[in-house]
Structures are given as structure tokens and as C-alpha cells.
mmCIF file of C-alpha atoms in Angstrom:
data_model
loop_
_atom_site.group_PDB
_atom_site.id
_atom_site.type_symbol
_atom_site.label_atom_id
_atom_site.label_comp_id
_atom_site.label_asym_id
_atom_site.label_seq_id
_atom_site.Cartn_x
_atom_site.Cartn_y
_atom_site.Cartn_z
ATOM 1 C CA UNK V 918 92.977 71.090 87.688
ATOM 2 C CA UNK V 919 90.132 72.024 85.268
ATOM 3 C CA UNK V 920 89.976 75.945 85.026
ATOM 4 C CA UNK V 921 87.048 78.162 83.542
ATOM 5 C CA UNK V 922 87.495 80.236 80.371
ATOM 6 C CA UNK V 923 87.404 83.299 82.518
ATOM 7 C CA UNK V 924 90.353 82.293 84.601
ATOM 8 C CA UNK V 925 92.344 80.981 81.642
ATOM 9 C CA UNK V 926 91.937 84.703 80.431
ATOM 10 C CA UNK V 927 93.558 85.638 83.692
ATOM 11 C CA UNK V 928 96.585 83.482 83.711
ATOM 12 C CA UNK V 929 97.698 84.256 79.966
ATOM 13 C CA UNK V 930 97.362 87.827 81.348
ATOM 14 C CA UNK V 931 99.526 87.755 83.930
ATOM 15 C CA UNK V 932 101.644 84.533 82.392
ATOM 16 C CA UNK V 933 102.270 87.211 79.170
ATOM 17 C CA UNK V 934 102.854 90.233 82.205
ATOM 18 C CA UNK V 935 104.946 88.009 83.978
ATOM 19 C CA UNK V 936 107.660 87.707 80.780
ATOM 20 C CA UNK V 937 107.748 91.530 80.595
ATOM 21 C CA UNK V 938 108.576 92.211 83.771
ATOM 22 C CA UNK V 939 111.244 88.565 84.187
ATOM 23 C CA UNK V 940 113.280 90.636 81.550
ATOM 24 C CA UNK V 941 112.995 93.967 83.208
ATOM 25 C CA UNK V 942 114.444 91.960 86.899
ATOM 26 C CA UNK V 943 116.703 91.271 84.929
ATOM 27 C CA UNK V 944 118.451 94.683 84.482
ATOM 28 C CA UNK V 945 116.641 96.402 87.316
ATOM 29 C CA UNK V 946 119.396 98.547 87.840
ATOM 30 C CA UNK V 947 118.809 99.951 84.339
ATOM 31 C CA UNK V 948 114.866 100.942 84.740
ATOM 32 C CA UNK V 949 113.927 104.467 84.732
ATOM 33 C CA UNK V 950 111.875 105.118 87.715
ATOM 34 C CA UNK V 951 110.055 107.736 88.638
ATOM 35 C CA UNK V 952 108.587 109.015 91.853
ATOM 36 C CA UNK V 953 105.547 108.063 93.273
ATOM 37 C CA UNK V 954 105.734 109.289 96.682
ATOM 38 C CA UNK V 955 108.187 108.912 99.540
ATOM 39 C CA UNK V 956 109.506 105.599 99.449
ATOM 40 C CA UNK V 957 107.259 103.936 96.628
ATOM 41 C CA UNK V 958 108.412 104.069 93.274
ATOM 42 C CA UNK V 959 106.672 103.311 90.361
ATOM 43 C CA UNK V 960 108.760 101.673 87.530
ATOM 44 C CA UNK V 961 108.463 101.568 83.904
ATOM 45 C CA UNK V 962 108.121 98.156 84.343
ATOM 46 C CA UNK V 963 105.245 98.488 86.524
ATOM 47 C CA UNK V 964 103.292 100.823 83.766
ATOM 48 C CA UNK V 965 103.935 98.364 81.131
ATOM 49 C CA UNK V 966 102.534 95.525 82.945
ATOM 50 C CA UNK V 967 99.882 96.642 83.790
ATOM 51 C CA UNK V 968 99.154 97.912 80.097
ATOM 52 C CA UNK V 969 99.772 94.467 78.735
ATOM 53 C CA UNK V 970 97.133 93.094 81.556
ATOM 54 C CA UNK V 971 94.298 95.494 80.967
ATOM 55 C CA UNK V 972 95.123 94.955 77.123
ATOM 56 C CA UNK V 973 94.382 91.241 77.666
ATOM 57 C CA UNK V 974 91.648 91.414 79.851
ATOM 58 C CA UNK V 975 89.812 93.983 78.635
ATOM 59 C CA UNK V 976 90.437 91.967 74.568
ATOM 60 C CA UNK V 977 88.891 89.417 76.362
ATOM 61 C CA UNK V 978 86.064 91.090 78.128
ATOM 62 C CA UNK V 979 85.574 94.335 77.153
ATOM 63 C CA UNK V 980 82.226 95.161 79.128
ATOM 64 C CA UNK V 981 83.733 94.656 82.473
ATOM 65 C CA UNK V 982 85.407 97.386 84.605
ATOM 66 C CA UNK V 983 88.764 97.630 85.223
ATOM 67 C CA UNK V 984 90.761 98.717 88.814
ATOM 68 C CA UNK V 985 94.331 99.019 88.674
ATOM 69 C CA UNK V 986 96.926 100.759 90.904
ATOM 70 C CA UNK V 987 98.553 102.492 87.876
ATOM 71 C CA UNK V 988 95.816 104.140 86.385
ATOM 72 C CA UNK V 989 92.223 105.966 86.353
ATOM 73 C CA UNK V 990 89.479 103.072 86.989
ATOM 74 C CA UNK V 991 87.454 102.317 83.747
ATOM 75 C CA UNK V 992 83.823 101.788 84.449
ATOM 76 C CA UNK V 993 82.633 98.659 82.805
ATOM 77 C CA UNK V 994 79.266 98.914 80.606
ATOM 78 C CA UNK V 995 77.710 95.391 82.268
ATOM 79 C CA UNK V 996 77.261 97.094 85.451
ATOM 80 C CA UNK V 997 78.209 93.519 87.190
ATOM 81 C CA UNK V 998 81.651 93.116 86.699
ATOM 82 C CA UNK V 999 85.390 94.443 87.534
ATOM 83 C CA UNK V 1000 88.701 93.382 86.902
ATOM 84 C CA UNK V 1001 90.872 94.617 90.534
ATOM 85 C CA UNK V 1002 94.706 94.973 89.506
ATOM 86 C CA UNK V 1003 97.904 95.411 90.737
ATOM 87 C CA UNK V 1004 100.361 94.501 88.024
ATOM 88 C CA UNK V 1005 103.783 94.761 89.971
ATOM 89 C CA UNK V 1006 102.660 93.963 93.639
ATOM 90 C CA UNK V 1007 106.467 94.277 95.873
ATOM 91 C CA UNK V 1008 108.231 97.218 93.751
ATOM 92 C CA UNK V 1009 110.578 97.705 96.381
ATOM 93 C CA UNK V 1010 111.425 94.500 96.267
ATOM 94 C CA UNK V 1011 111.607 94.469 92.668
ATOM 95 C CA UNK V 1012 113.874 97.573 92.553
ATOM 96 C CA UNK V 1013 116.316 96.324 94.929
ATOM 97 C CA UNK V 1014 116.753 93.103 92.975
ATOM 98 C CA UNK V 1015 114.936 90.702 95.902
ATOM 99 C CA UNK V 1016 112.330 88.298 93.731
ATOM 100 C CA UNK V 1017 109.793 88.569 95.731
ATOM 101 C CA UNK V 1018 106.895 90.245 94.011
ATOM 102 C CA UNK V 1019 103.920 89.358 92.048
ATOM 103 C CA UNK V 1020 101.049 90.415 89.729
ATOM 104 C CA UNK V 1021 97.772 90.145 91.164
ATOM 105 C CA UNK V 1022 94.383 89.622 89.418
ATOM 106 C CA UNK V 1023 91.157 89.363 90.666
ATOM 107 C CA UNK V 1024 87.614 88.710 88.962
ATOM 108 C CA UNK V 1025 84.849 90.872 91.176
ATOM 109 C CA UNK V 1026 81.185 89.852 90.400
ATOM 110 C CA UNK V 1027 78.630 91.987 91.441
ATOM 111 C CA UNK V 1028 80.575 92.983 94.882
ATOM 112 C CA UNK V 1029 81.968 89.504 95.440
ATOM 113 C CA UNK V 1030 85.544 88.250 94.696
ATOM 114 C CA UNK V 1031 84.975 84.940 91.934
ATOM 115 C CA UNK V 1032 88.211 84.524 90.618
ATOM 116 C CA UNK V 1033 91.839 85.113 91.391
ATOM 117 C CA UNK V 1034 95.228 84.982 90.063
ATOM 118 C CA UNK V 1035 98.399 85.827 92.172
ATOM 119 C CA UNK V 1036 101.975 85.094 90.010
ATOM 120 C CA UNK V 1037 105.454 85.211 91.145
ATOM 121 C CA UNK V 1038 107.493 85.674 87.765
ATOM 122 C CA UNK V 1039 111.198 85.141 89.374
ATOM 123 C CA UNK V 1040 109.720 81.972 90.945
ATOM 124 C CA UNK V 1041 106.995 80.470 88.532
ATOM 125 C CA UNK V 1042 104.710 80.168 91.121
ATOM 126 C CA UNK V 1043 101.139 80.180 90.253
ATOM 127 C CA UNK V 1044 98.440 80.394 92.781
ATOM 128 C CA UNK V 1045 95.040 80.524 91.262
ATOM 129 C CA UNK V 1046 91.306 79.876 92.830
ATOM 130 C CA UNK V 1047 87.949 80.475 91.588
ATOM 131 C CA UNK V 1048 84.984 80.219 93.704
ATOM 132 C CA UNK V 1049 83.725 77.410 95.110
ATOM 133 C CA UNK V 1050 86.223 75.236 92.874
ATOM 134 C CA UNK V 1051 89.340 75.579 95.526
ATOM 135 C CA UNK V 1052 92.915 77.352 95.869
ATOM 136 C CA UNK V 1053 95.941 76.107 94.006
ATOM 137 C CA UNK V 1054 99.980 76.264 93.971
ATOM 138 C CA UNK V 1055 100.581 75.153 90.139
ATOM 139 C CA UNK V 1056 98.359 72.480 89.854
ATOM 140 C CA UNK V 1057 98.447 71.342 93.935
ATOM 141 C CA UNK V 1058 95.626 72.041 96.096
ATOM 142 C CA UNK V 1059 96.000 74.363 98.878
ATOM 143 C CA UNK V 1060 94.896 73.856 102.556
ATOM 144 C CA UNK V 1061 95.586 77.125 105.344
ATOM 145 C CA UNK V 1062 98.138 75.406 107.899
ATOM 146 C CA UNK V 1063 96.530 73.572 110.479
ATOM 147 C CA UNK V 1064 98.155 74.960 113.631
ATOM 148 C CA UNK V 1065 95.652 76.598 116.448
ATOM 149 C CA UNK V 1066 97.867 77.860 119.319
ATOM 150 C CA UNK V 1067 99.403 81.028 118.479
ATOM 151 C CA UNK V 1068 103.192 79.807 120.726
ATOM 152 C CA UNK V 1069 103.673 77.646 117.540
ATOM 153 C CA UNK V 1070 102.610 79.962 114.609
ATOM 154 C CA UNK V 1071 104.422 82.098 111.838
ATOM 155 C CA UNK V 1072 102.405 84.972 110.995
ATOM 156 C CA UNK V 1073 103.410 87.554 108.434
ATOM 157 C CA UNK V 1074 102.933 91.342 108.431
ATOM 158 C CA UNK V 1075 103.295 94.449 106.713
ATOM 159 C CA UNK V 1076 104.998 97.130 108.383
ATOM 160 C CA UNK V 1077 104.701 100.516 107.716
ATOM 161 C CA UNK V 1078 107.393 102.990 106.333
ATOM 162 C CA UNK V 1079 108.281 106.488 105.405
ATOM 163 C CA UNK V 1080 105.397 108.527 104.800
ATOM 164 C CA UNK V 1081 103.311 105.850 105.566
ATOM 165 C CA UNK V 1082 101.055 104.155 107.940
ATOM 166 C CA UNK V 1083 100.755 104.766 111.283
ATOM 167 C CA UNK V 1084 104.164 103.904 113.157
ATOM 168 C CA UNK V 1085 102.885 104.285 116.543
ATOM 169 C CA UNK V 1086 99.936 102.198 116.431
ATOM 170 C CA UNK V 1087 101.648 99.212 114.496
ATOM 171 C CA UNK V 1088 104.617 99.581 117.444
ATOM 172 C CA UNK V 1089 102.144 98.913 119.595
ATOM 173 C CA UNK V 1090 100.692 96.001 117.958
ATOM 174 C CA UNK V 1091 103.888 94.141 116.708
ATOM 175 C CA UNK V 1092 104.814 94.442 120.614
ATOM 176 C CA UNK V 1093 101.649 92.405 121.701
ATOM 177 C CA UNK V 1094 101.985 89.861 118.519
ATOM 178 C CA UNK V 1095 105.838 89.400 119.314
ATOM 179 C CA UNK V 1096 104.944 87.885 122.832
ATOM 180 C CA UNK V 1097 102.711 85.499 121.475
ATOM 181 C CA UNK V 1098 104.135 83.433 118.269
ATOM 182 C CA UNK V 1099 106.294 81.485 117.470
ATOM 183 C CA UNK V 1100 108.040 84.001 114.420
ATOM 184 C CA UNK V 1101 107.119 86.921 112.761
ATOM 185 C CA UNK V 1102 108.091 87.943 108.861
ATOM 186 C CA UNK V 1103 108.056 90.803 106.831
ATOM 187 C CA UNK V 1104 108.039 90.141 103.122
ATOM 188 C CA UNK V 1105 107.172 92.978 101.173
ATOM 189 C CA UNK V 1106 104.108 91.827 99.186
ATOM 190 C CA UNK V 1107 100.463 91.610 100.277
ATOM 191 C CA UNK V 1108 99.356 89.462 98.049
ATOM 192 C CA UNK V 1109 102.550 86.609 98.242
ATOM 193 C CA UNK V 1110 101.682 87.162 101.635
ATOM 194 C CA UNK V 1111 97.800 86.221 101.359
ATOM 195 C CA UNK V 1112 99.153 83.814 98.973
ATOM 196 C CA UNK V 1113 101.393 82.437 101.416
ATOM 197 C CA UNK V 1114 98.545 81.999 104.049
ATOM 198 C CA UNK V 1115 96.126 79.965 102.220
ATOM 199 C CA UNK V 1116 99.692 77.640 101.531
ATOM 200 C CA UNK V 1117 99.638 77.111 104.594
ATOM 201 C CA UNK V 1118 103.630 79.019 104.836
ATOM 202 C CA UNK V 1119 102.461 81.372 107.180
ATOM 203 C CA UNK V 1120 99.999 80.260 109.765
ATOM 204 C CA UNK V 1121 98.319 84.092 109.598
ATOM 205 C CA UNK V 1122 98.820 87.639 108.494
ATOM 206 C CA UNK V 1123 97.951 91.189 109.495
ATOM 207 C CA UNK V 1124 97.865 94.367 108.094
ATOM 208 C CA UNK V 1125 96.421 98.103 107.795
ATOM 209 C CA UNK V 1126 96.560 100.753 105.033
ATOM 210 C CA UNK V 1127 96.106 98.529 102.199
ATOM 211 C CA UNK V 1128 94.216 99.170 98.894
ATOM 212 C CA UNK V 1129 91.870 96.531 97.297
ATOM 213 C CA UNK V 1130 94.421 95.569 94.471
ATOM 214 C CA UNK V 1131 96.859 94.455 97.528
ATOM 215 C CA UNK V 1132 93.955 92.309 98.634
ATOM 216 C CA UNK V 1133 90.777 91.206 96.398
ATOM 217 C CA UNK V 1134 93.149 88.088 94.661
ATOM 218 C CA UNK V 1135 94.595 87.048 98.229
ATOM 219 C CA UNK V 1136 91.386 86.768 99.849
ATOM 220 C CA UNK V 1137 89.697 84.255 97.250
ATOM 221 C CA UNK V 1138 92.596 81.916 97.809
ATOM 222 C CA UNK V 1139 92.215 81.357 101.247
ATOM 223 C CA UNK V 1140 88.497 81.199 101.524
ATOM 224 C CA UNK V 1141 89.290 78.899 99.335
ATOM 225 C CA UNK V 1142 91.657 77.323 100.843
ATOM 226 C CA UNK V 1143 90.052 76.864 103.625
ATOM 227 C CA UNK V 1144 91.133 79.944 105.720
ATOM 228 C CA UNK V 1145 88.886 82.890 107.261
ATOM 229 C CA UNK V 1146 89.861 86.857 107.281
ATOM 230 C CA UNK V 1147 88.324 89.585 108.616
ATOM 231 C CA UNK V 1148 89.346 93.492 108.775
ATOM 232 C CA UNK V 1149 91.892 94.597 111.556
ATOM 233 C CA UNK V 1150 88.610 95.860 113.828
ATOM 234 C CA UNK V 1151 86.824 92.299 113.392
ATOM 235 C CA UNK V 1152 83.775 93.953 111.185
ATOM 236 C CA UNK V 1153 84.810 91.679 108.443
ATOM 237 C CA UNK V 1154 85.238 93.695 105.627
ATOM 238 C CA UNK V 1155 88.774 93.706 104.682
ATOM 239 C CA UNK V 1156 88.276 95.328 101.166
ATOM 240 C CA UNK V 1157 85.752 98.275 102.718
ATOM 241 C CA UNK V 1158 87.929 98.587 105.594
ATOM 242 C CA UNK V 1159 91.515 98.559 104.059
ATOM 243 C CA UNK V 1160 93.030 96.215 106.406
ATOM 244 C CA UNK V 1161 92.742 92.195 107.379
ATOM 245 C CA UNK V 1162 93.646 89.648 109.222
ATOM 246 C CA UNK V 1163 93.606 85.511 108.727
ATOM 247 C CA UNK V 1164 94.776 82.739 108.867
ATOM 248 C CA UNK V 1165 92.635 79.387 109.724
ATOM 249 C CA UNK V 1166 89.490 80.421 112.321
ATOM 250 C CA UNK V 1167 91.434 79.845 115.334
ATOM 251 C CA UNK V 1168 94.859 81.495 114.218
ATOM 252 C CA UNK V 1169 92.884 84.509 112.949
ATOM 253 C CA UNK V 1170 90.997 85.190 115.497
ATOM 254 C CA UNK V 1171 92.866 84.897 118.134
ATOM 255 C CA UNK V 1172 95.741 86.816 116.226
ATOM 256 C CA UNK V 1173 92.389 89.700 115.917
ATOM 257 C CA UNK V 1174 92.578 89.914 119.560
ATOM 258 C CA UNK V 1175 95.930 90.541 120.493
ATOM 259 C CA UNK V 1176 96.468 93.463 118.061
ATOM 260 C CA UNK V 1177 92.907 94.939 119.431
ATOM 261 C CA UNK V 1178 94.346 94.931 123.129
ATOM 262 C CA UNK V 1179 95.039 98.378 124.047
ATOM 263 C CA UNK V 1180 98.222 100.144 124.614
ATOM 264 C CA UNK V 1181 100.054 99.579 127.945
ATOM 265 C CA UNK V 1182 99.816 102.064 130.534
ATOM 266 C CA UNK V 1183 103.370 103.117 132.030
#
């Protein structure tokens, strides 16, 4: 696959990222951690990667903004562009020694997602997809999973947790989803799980309370890849509204309707 200079800027980011934080898996039970509120800790190996990332981008580009989870947003001077980050997307997972976790980069262009990088370090897995020019695994092209019945889908979610989210509402939501797929995961990582999606591994994906870093990369890959998303209310906005859901058109729209139904009365 032939990639732009831009997006060759982005992998050597998060390719030169990725090596920091391989060696800090490594001994995660040795990383100082600090917290960050209840539940979600913020790692030294989280700060650093995200330092090496902005170093690399912003080397590369300096006129362009920069978003990242870890730190105060720097305004770019172009006006037009913005670099949205998360550079250690699945901490939990990282801290408990499960490799499943990734750095996330996306290229925003005047309000509109253009390029996107989403790495898994403990796997090597690369997904990458700039606009218009597709969604790939490595150097494979990516297609969402065909499947249109919801009885024979696997659709991912993100559940929420202490001090987090609201419990009652998502109850009330995984109960509806539960009676109508064929499987249901929890992985721990918004972006693998977007990722995942426009793989075609899970069929769709739904979730609420999530910032734009969990989201900007994940959505270019499977418009891309052939997939449609939309926020959890259908006004189809997922980075304005903080939540999504997709899959291909039929999964994710028919997966927006269930969670919309209302709550059961007694």
C-alpha cells in the first residue's frame, strides 16, 4: 500500500511510541503510577508516549494543533489542522499485564478526520487509513463484516465502571442488545474496538462517555472500510456527541434501535 508523507509521519510516531511502551509491558508491575481518578490510572508509560508522539508530530508539523488525553491542547498556528491523541488507549489493560491496548493517532483537517493510525505494540498490528485511499491491517485491505441480521452478529461494547458512566442506563441497554445477537465482548479499548469493526472481527460496536482521542482514528477506518457510525441518539455526530455506534449500515442501525427502545415497565 502506497502511504502519503503525512501518514508516514504518523506511523514512525506511534511505531517509535510503540517501542517505549513494548519495554514498559514488559515490567508493568514495576511502573510508577499515579492516580487519575477512580479506577483510571495514568502511567509513566502513558506520559512518555505521548511526549515522544507530540515530539514527532509536532518535528514534523509544527503549525498544526495538537489534542492529547495527557496534556493541555496546543492550538496550532494554521488554523486548519489538529493532531487528536491518545498515546496509551487500554491502561487498564496495560496495567494488569492483558496486551490489549493501543496508541491512537488521528489527522483532523479543517473539522474532518483525513488520516488515522491505530497500533497494537504487544501484537504488531497496524491499522492505518487515510481518506478516500481505504482502511488497512498491515498492508491488507479492510472490509466491515458482511453480516445483516443481528441473531448472527458479534458486537463489542464498552461498559462502564467505578465512577463512571451511567450504570443504569447501559443495564438497560446491554439487556435489550443481549436478546438480540449472537455474542457480546468487552475489550477494554475504543479504538482496537473501532479497529476491530472496520476488520470485520466484530460485526458492530456501541458506546457512551467517550472522548474524541477514544474515537477520531477509529472512525476513519471504517468509513473507510466500508462501515457507517453514528452517535448513540442517531444525530450522527459521534465526536460532538461523545458516543457511537457502527458497524456495516444494516448492523448499525438496527443495533441504534435496540439500545434507543425504552426501559421496560414492571
Amino acid at each position: 500500500m502506497a502511504r502519503s508523507a503525512l501518514l508516514n509521519v504518523m506511523v514512525q510516531a506511534v511505531f517509535k511510541a510503540g517501542k517505549s511502551l513494548a519495554r514498559d509491558f514488559g515490567e508493568v508491575q514495576n511502573l510508577q503510577v499515579s492516580l487519575k481518578g477512580p479506577a483510571d490510572y495514568v502511567s509513566q508509560a502513558d506520559r512518555k508516549a505521548e511526549r515522544i508522539i507530540r515530539e514527532e508530530l509536532m518535528k514534523a508539523r509544527p503549525t498544526y494543533g495538537f489534542l492529547g488525553e495527557e496534556g493541555e491542547e496546543i492550538k496550532g498556528t494554521d488554523g486548519a489542522h489538529r493532531w487528536i491523541v491518545d498515546p496509551l488507549d487500554g491502561t487498564t489493560n496495560f496495567l494488569h499485564g492483558i496486551p490489549h491496548f493501543a496508541i491512537s493517532v488521528a489527522l483532523e483537517r479543517q473539522g474532518e478526520i483525513v488520516g488515522a493510525v491505530v497500533f497494537n505494540p504487544a501484537t504488531d498490528e497496524l491499522y492505518t487509513a487515510e481518506r478516500g485511499g481505504g482502511a488497512f491491517l498491515n498492508d491488507r485491505r479492510l472490509r466491515v463484516g458482511a453480516r445483516k441480521a443481528l441473531s448472527d452478529a458479534v458486537i463489542g461494547t464498552g461498559t462502564p465502571h467505578l465512577g463512571r458512566g451511567n450504570h443504569g442506563k447501559y443495564l438497560v441497554e446491554l439487556r435489550h442488545v443481549m436478546g438480540e445477537v449472537a455474542g457480546i465482548r468487552r475489550m477494554g479499548s475504543a479504538s482496537l474496538d473501532l479497529a476491530y469493526v472496520a476488520a470485520g472481527r466484530f460485526d458492530g460496536f456501541w458506546e457512551r462517555d467517550l472522548a474524541a482521542w477514544d474515537m477520531a482514528a477509529g472512525l476513519l477506518l471504517i468509513r473507510e472500510a466500508g462501515g457507517w457510525s453514528t452517535d448513540a441518539e442517531g444525530g450522527g455526530k459521534p465526536l460532538e456527541a461523545g458516543s457511537i455506534v457502527c458497524g456495516n449500515e444494516h448492523i448499525a442501525k438496527a443495533l441504534r434501535e435496540v439500545i434507543q427502545r425504552p426501559i421496560p415497565s414492571k
